Short mmCIF file of C-alpha atoms in Angstrom, two decimals:
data_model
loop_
_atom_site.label_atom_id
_atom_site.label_comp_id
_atom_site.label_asym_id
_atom_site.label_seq_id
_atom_site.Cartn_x
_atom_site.Cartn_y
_atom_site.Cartn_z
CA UNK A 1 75.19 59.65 117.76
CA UNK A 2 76.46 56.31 116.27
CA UNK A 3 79.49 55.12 114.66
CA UNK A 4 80.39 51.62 113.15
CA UNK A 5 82.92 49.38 115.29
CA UNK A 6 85.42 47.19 113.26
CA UNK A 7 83.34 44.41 113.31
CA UNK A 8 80.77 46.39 112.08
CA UNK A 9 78.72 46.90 114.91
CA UNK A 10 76.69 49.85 115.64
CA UNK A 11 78.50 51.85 119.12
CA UNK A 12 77.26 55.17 120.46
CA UNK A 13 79.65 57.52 120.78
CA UNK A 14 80.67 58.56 124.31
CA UNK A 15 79.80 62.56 125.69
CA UNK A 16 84.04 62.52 125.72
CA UNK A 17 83.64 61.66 122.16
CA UNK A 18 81.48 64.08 121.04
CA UNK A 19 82.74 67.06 122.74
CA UNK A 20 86.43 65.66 120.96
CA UNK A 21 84.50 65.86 117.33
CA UNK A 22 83.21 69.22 118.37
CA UNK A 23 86.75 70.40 119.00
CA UNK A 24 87.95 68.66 116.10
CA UNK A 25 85.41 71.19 113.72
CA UNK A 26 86.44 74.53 115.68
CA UNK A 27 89.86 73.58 115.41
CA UNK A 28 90.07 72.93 111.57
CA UNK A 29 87.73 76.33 111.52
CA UNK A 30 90.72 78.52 112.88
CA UNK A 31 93.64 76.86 111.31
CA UNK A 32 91.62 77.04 108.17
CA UNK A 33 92.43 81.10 108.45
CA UNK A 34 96.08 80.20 108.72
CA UNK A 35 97.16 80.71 105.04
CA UNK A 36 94.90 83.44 104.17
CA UNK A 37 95.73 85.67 107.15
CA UNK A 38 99.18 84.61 106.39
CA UNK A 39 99.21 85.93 103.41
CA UNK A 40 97.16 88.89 103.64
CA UNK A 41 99.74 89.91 106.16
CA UNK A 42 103.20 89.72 103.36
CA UNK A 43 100.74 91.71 101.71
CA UNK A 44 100.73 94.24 104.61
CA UNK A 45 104.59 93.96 104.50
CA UNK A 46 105.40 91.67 107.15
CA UNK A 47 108.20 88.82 106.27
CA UNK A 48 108.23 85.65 107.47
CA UNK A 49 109.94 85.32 110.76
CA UNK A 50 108.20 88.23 111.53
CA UNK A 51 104.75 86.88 111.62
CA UNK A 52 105.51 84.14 113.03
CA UNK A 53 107.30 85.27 115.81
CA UNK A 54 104.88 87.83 116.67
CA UNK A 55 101.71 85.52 115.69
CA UNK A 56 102.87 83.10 118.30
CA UNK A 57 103.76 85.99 120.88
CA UNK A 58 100.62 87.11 120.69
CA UNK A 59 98.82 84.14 121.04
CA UNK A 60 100.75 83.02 124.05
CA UNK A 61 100.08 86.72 125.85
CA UNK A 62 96.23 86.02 125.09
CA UNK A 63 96.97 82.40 126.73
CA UNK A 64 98.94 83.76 129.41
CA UNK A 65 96.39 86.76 130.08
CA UNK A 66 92.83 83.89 130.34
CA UNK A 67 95.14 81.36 132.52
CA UNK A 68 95.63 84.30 135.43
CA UNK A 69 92.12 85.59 135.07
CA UNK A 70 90.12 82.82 134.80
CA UNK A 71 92.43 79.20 135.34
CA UNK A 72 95.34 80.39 137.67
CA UNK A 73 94.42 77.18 139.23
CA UNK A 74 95.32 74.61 135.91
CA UNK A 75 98.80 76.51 135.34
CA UNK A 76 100.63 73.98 138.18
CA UNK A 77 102.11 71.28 136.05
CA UNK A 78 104.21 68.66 136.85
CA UNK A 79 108.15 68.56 136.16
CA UNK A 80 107.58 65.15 133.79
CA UNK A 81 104.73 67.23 132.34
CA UNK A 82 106.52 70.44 131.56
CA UNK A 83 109.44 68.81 129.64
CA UNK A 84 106.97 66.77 127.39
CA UNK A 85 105.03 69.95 126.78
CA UNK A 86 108.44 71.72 125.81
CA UNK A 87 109.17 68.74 123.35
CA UNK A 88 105.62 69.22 121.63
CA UNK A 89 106.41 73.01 121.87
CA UNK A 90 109.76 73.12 120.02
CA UNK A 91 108.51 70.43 117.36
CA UNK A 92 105.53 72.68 116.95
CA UNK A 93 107.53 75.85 116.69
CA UNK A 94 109.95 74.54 113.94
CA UNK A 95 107.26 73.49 111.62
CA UNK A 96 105.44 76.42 111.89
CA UNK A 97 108.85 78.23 110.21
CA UNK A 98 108.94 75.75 107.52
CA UNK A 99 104.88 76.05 107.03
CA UNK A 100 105.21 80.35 106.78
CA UNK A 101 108.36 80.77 104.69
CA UNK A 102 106.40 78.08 102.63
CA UNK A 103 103.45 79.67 102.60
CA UNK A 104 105.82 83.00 101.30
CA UNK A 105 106.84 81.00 98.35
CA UNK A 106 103.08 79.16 97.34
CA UNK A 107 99.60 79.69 96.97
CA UNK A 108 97.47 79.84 99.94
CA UNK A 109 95.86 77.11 97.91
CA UNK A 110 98.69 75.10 96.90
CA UNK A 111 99.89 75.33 100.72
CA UNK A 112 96.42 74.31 101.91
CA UNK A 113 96.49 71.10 99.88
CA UNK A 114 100.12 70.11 100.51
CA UNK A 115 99.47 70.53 104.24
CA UNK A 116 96.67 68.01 104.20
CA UNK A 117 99.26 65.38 104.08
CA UNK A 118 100.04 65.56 107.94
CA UNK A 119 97.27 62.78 108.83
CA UNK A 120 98.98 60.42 106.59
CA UNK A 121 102.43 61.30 108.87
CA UNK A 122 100.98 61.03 111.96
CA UNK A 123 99.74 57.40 110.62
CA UNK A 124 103.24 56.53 110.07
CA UNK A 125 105.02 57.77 113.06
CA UNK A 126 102.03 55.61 114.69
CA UNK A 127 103.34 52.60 112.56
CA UNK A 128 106.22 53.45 114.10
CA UNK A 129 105.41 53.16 117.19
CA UNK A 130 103.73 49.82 116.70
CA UNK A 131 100.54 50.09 115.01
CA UNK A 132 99.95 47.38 112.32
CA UNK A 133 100.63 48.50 108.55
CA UNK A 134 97.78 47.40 106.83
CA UNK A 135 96.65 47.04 102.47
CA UNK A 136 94.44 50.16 102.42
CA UNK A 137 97.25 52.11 104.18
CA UNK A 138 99.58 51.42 101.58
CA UNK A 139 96.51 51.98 99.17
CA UNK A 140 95.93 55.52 100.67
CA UNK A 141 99.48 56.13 100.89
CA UNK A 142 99.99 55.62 97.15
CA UNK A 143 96.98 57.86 96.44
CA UNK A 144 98.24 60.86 98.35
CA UNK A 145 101.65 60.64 96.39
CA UNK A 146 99.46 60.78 93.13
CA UNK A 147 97.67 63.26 94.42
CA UNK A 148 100.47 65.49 95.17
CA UNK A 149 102.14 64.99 91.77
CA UNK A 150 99.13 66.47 89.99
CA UNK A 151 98.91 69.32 92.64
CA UNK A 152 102.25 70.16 91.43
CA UNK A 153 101.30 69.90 87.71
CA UNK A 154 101.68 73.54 87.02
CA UNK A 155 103.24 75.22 83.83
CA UNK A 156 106.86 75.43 82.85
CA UNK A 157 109.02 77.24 85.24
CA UNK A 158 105.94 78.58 87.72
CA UNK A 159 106.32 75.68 90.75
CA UNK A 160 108.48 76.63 93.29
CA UNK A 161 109.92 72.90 94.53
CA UNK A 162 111.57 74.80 97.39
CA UNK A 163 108.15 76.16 99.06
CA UNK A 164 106.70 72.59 97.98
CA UNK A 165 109.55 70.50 100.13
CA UNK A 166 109.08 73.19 102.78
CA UNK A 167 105.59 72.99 103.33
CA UNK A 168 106.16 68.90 103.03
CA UNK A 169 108.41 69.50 105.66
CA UNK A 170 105.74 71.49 107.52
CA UNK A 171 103.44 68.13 107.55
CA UNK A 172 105.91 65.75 108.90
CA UNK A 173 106.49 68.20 111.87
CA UNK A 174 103.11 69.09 112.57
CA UNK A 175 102.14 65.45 112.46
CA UNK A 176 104.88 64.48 114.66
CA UNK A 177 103.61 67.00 117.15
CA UNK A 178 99.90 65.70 117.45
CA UNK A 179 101.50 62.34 117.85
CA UNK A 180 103.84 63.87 120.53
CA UNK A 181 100.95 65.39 121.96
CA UNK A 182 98.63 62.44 122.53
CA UNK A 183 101.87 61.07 124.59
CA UNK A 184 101.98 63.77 126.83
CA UNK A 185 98.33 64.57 127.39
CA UNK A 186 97.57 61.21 128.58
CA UNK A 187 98.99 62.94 131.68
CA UNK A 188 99.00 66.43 131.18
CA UNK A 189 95.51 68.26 131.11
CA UNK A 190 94.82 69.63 127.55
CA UNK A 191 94.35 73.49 128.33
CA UNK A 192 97.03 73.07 130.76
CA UNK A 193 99.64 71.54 128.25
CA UNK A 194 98.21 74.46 125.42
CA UNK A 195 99.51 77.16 127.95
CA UNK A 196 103.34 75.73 128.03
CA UNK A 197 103.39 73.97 124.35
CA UNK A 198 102.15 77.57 123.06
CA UNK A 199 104.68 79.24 125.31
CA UNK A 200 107.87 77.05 123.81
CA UNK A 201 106.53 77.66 120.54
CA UNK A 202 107.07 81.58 120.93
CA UNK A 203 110.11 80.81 122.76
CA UNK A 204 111.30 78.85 119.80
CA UNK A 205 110.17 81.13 116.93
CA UNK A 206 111.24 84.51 118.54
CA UNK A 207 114.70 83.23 119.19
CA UNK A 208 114.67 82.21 115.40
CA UNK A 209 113.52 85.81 115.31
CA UNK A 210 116.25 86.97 117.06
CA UNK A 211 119.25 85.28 115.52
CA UNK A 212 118.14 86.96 112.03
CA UNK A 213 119.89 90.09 113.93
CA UNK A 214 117.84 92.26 111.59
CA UNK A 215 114.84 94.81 112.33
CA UNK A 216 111.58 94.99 112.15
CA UNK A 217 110.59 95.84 108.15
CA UNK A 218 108.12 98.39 107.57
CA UNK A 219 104.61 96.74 108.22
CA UNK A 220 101.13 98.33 107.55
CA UNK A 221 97.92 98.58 109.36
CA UNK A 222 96.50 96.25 107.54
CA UNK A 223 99.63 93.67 108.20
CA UNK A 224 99.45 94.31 111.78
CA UNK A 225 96.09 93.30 111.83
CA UNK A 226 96.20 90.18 109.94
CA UNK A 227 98.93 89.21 112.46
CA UNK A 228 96.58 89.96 115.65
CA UNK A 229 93.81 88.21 114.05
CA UNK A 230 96.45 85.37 112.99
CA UNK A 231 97.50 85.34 116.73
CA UNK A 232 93.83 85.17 118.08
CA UNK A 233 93.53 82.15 115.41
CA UNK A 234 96.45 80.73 116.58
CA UNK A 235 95.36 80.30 120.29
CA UNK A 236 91.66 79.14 119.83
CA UNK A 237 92.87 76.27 117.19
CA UNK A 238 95.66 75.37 119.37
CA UNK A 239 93.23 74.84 122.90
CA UNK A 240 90.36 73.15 120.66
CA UNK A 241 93.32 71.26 118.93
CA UNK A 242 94.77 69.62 122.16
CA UNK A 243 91.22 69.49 124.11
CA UNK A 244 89.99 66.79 120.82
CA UNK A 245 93.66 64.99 121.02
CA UNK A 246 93.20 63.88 124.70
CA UNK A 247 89.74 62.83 124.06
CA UNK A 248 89.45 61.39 120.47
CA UNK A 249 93.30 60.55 119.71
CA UNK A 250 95.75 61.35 116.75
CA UNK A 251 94.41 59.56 114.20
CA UNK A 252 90.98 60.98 114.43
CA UNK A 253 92.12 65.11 115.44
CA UNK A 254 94.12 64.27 111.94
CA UNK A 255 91.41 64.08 110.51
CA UNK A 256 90.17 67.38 110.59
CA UNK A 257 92.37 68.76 107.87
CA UNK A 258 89.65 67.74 105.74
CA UNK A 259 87.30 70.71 106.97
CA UNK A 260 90.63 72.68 106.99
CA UNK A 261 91.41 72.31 103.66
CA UNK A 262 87.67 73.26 103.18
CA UNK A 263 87.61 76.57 104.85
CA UNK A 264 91.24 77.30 103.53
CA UNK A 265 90.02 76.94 99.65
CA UNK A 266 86.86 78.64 100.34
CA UNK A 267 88.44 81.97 102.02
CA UNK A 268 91.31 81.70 98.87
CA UNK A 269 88.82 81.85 96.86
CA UNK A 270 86.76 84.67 98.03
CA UNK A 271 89.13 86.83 100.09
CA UNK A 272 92.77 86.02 97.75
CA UNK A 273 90.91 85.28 94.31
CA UNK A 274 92.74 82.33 93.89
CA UNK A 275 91.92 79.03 91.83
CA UNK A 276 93.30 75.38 90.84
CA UNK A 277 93.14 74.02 87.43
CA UNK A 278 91.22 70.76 86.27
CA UNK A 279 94.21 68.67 86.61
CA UNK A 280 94.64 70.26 90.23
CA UNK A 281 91.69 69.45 91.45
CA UNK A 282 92.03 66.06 90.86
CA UNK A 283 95.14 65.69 92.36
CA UNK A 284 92.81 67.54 95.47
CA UNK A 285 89.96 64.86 95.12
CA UNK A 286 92.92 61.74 95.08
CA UNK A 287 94.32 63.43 98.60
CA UNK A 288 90.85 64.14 100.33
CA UNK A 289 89.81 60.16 99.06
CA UNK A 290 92.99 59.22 100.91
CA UNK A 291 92.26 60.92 103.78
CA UNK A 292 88.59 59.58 104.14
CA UNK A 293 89.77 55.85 103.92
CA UNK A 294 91.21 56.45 106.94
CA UNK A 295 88.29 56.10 108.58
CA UNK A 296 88.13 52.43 107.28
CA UNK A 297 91.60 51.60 108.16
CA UNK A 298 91.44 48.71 111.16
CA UNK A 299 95.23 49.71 111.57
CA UNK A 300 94.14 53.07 112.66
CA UNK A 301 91.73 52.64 115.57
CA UNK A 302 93.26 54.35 118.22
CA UNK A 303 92.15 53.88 122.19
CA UNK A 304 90.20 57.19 122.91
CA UNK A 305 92.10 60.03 123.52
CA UNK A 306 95.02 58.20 125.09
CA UNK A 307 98.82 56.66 123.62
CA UNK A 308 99.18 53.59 121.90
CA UNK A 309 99.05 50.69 123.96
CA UNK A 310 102.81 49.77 123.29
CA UNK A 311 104.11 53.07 124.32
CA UNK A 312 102.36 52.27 127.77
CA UNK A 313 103.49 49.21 128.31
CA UNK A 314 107.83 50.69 127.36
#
């Protein structure tokens, strides 16, 4: 397997590398369920602080319950490595409130393509942090916004700008995570950090939970299910996530919101009978161009699987 260097120059890709792409398509896979299971479970009753406390909790148990039978000896972590996992964790924990009470208020659709923004975050936290700003970033940058502004070309009164700045919201967090993330697993193993970033995440979202001071609503089979399936999604996306950020980077695990957004619209489609309009769709080709030219971005090349070279050197 081959891929172009910046100069153009044909480099075979590392086994490191590969395995990192094959994480990269099995995570996009399971967070591609996200929305749909989402909302199949309001359907089943469930509200939003609900799910995702008790997504998350389950997904942590699961963790929890495959670390003591199977890698009791990974879940030693260092003191340094524990508080950058909690960082990662809490980040990761607030977004994913903004992305569900979203995802209450939109489209599994409309959320889908609104989420695929979070590559073009992590590339600017990565600015940020001292990567170069470069023509075709501001080219893609301007594309996205277009993009969006037809995505939200809907008829009189029927957008909901609150679910759309929420799940905007949702982006800039989750990007700000992987980015996060790629700091601390240059010294953190990736299943290892999964187990404690997962575990501040339910920490996070059931105290959020908690402070509502209200019970549990009514919930039906059906809504408990989509929230154990939701919770099984949550953990496998979350270890394949962090296993192709220590080995391919930030930039490149970005990425895979392409085949995200693929298996999100697909599964609206046929499971939630959803569908976009003509003008919509464009507005979906403009974001998935932008995303692709970030492939061709020099600014972007990232050293594999570790943090930017300025952030080693502070």
């Amino acid at each position: 397997m081959v891929r172009l260097t910046g100069g153009g120059k044909v480099s075979h890709l590392s086994r490191e590398q590969r395995e990192g792409i094959v994480s990269t398509v099995l995570a996009s896979f399971f967070l591609g369920w996200a929305p749909i299971l989402g909302k199949l479970a309001y359907r089943g009753g469930v509200a939003p602080f609900t799910l995702v406390a008790f997504r998350t909790l389950v997904a942590a148990l699961l963790l929890w319950l495959a670390f003591v039978a199977f890698w009791r000896r990974e879940i030693v972590i260092s003191w340094p490595g524990l508080l950058g996992c909690i960082g990662v964790g809490a980040v990761n924990g607030f977004g994913s409130l903004l992305f569900y009470m979203s995802l209450s208020r939109l489209d599994a659709s409309h959320a889908s393509l609104l989420n695929t923004l979070y590559p073009l975050w992590v590339v600017l936290f990565l600015f940020a942090a001292g990567q170069p700003l470069t023509g075709l970033t501001l080219t893609r940058l301007a594309l996205s916004m277009v993009g969006v502004y037809l995505l939200t070309r809907v008829g009189p009164g029927e957008l909901d700008w609150l679910g759309v700045s929420l799940m905007l919201a949702s982006g800039a967090t989750y990007g700000w995570h992987l980015v996060l993330g790629q700091w601390v697993l240059a010294d953190v193993p990736a299943r290892t950090a999964t187990l404690y970033i997962l575990t501040t995440m339910a920490c996070v979202v059931g105290l959020a939970r908690v402070l509502q001071a209200s019970p549990i609503e009514p919930i039906i089979a059906t809504g408990w299910g989509a929230v154990l399936a939701l919770g099984l999604t949550t953990v496998l996306s979350r270890l394949a996530t962090f296993s192709a950020l220590q080995r391919v980077g930030g930039v490149e695990t970005a990425l895979v919101g392409l085949l995200e957004l693929l298996v999100s619209l697909i599964l609206a489609f046929l499971l939630l009978g959803e569908r976009l309009t003509v003008v919509q769709w464009g507005g979906a080709a403009l974001l998935v161009v932008s995303l692709v030219l970030v492939t061709r971005d020099p600014g972007m090349r990232l050293a594999q699987g570790n943090v930017p070279l300025e952030w080693k050197q502070k």
